Amino acid sequence: MKPEVLFLSAYIALLSFAFVSTAAAADSKLEKAVRDADAEWSKVAAAKDLDRTVAFYADDAVVLPPNQPAVTNKDGIRNLWKGFLDTLIDISWKTTRVEVAKSGDMAVLTGTYEMTMKDGSKDKGKYCEVWQKKADGKWKVGIDMFSSDLPAQPASSPGPGAAERK
C-alpha cells in the first residue's frame, strides 16, 4: 500500500472519531440543559411560585393529568397548577432518563415525583415530559403527563344503573 493512501485512511479514521466525540459532547450539553431546566422547574413549583411554574410551559402545551380531561391552554394549565399548589405542602420531582432528538430541538424526560398534601396524605408517581427547544434557545414543556404509583381509589358514588339493581 502506498504511504499516501495509508496516511489518508488514517486521517479519515481520526477525523471520524473527532466528529463522533463532538456530537457526543453536543448531546451531553443538550441533555444537561434540559435536565437543569427540569430541576429548576421542580424548585420553582416547590416554592409555590405559580407564575414561574406555569412559565415553563410552551404556549401550545398540553397537560395530561390523571383522571381528568387534557388541559390544552395556558389558562387551564394555570388553573390546574393553582389547584395543586393550594392543596400541597410539598412537591418535587427528579428526572431519571433523558432522550434528546438528533435534531437537538426536542427531548423526552421521564422521572419520579413526590407530593405531600395539606391533609397529610402523600403521593408518589412517575411522569413523562416532552420538552421543545424554542427559537430563543430556551427549553419549554410541550407535553406533561403524570400518574400516581398508588392504587386507584374506588368510586365514591354508585355506578350507573345501581339504583335499578336494588
Coordinates of C-alpha atoms in Angstrom, one line a residue:
M1 CA 0.0 0.0 0.0
K2 CA 1.3 3.4 -0.9
P3 CA 2.2 5.7 2.0
E4 CA -0.2 8.4 0.8
V5 CA -3.2 6.0 0.8
L6 CA -2.3 4.8 4.3
F7 CA -1.9 8.3 5.6
L8 CA -5.2 9.4 4.0
S9 CA -7.0 6.3 5.5
A10 CA -5.6 7.1 9.0
Y11 CA -6.5 10.7 8.6
I12 CA -10.1 9.9 7.7
A13 CA -10.4 7.5 10.6
L14 CA -9.2 10.0 13.1
L15 CA -11.4 12.7 11.6
S16 CA -14.5 10.5 12.0
F17 CA -13.6 10.0 15.7
A18 CA -13.4 13.7 16.2
F19 CA -16.9 14.2 14.8
V20 CA -18.3 11.4 17.0
S21 CA -16.8 12.9 20.1
T22 CA -18.1 16.4 19.1
A23 CA -21.6 15.0 18.5
A24 CA -21.5 13.2 21.9
A25 CA -20.3 16.4 23.6
A26 CA -23.2 18.3 22.0
D27 CA -25.7 15.7 23.0
S28 CA -24.3 15.8 26.6
K29 CA -24.7 19.6 26.7
L30 CA -28.3 19.4 25.4
E31 CA -29.1 16.7 27.9
K32 CA -27.6 18.8 30.8
A33 CA -29.5 21.9 29.7
V34 CA -32.9 20.2 29.6
R35 CA -32.2 18.3 32.8
D36 CA -31.2 21.5 34.5
A37 CA -34.4 23.2 33.3
D38 CA -36.5 20.4 34.7
A39 CA -34.7 20.6 38.1
E40 CA -35.2 24.4 38.2
W41 CA -38.9 23.8 37.4
S42 CA -39.2 21.4 40.3
K43 CA -37.6 24.0 42.6
V44 CA -40.0 26.8 41.4
A45 CA -43.0 24.5 41.9
A46 CA -41.8 23.6 45.4
A47 CA -41.5 27.3 46.2
K48 CA -45.2 27.6 45.1
D49 CA -44.5 30.3 42.6
L50 CA -47.5 29.9 40.3
D51 CA -46.4 32.3 37.6
R52 CA -42.9 30.9 37.2
T53 CA -44.2 27.3 37.4
V54 CA -46.6 28.0 34.5
A55 CA -43.9 29.9 32.6
F56 CA -42.1 26.6 32.0
Y57 CA -44.8 25.5 29.5
A58 CA -44.8 26.3 25.8
D59 CA -47.8 28.5 24.7
D60 CA -49.3 25.5 23.0
A61 CA -48.6 23.0 25.8
V62 CA -50.9 20.1 26.7
V63 CA -51.0 18.7 30.2
L64 CA -52.5 15.2 30.7
P65 CA -53.4 14.9 34.4
P66 CA -54.7 11.6 35.8
N67 CA -58.4 11.0 35.9
Q68 CA -59.2 14.4 34.2
P69 CA -59.5 15.6 30.7
A70 CA -56.5 17.0 28.9
V71 CA -55.7 20.7 29.6
T72 CA -54.8 22.4 26.4
N73 CA -54.3 26.1 27.1
K74 CA -52.3 28.4 29.4
D75 CA -55.3 29.5 31.4
G76 CA -56.3 25.8 32.0
I77 CA -52.7 24.9 32.9
R78 CA -52.6 27.9 35.3
N79 CA -55.8 26.8 37.0
L80 CA -54.6 23.2 37.3
W81 CA -51.4 24.3 39.0
K82 CA -53.2 26.7 41.2
G83 CA -55.4 23.8 42.4
F84 CA -52.3 21.7 43.0
L85 CA -50.3 24.4 44.8
D86 CA -53.3 25.3 47.0
T87 CA -53.6 21.7 48.3
L88 CA -49.9 20.9 48.7
I89 CA -47.4 21.3 51.4
D90 CA -44.5 20.0 49.2
I91 CA -43.9 18.8 45.7
S92 CA -40.7 17.7 44.0
W93 CA -39.6 15.6 41.0
K94 CA -36.4 14.2 39.7
T95 CA -35.5 13.2 36.1
T96 CA -34.3 9.7 35.8
R97 CA -33.9 9.5 32.0
V98 CA -33.4 12.0 29.1
E99 CA -33.7 11.2 25.4
V100 CA -32.6 14.1 23.1
A101 CA -33.7 14.1 19.5
K102 CA -30.9 14.0 17.0
S103 CA -32.2 17.4 15.7
G104 CA -31.4 18.8 19.2
D105 CA -34.7 20.7 19.5
M106 CA -36.7 18.1 21.4
A107 CA -36.2 16.0 24.5
V108 CA -38.3 13.4 26.4
L109 CA -37.8 13.2 30.1
T110 CA -39.1 10.6 32.5
G111 CA -38.8 10.6 36.2
T112 CA -40.4 10.3 39.6
Y113 CA -42.3 12.8 41.7
E114 CA -43.4 13.0 45.4
M115 CA -46.1 15.2 46.9
T116 CA -47.4 15.8 50.4
M117 CA -50.9 17.3 50.7
K118 CA -52.1 19.7 53.4
D119 CA -54.3 16.8 54.8
G120 CA -51.1 14.8 55.4
S121 CA -51.6 12.3 52.6
K122 CA -48.7 11.6 50.3
D123 CA -48.4 10.6 46.7
K124 CA -45.5 9.2 44.7
G125 CA -45.6 8.6 41.0
K126 CA -43.9 9.0 37.6
Y127 CA -44.0 11.4 34.8
C128 CA -43.2 11.9 31.2
E129 CA -42.5 15.3 29.7
V130 CA -41.7 16.4 26.1
W131 CA -39.6 19.5 26.0
Q132 CA -39.1 21.7 23.0
K133 CA -36.1 24.0 22.4
K134 CA -37.6 27.3 21.2
A135 CA -36.1 29.8 18.7
D136 CA -34.7 31.8 21.6
G137 CA -32.8 28.8 22.8
K138 CA -35.0 28.2 25.9
W139 CA -36.4 24.8 26.7
K140 CA -40.2 24.7 27.3
V141 CA -42.5 21.9 28.2
G142 CA -44.8 20.9 25.3
I143 CA -46.5 17.8 26.8
D144 CA -46.7 16.9 30.5
M145 CA -48.2 13.6 31.7
F146 CA -48.0 12.1 35.2
S147 CA -49.7 9.4 37.2
S148 CA -49.6 8.0 40.7
D149 CA -48.0 4.8 41.8
L150 CA -50.7 4.4 44.5
P151 CA -53.6 2.1 43.9
A152 CA -56.7 3.7 42.3
Q153 CA -59.3 4.8 44.8
P154 CA -62.8 3.2 44.5
A155 CA -65.5 5.4 43.1
S156 CA -67.3 7.4 45.8
S157 CA -70.7 7.2 44.2
P158 CA -72.6 4.2 42.9
G159 CA -72.0 3.3 39.3
P160 CA -74.6 3.7 36.5
G161 CA -77.6 1.5 37.0
A162 CA -77.0 0.9 40.7
A163 CA -80.5 2.2 41.6
E164 CA -82.1 -0.2 39.2
R165 CA -80.4 -3.2 40.7
K166 CA -81.8 -2.7 44.2

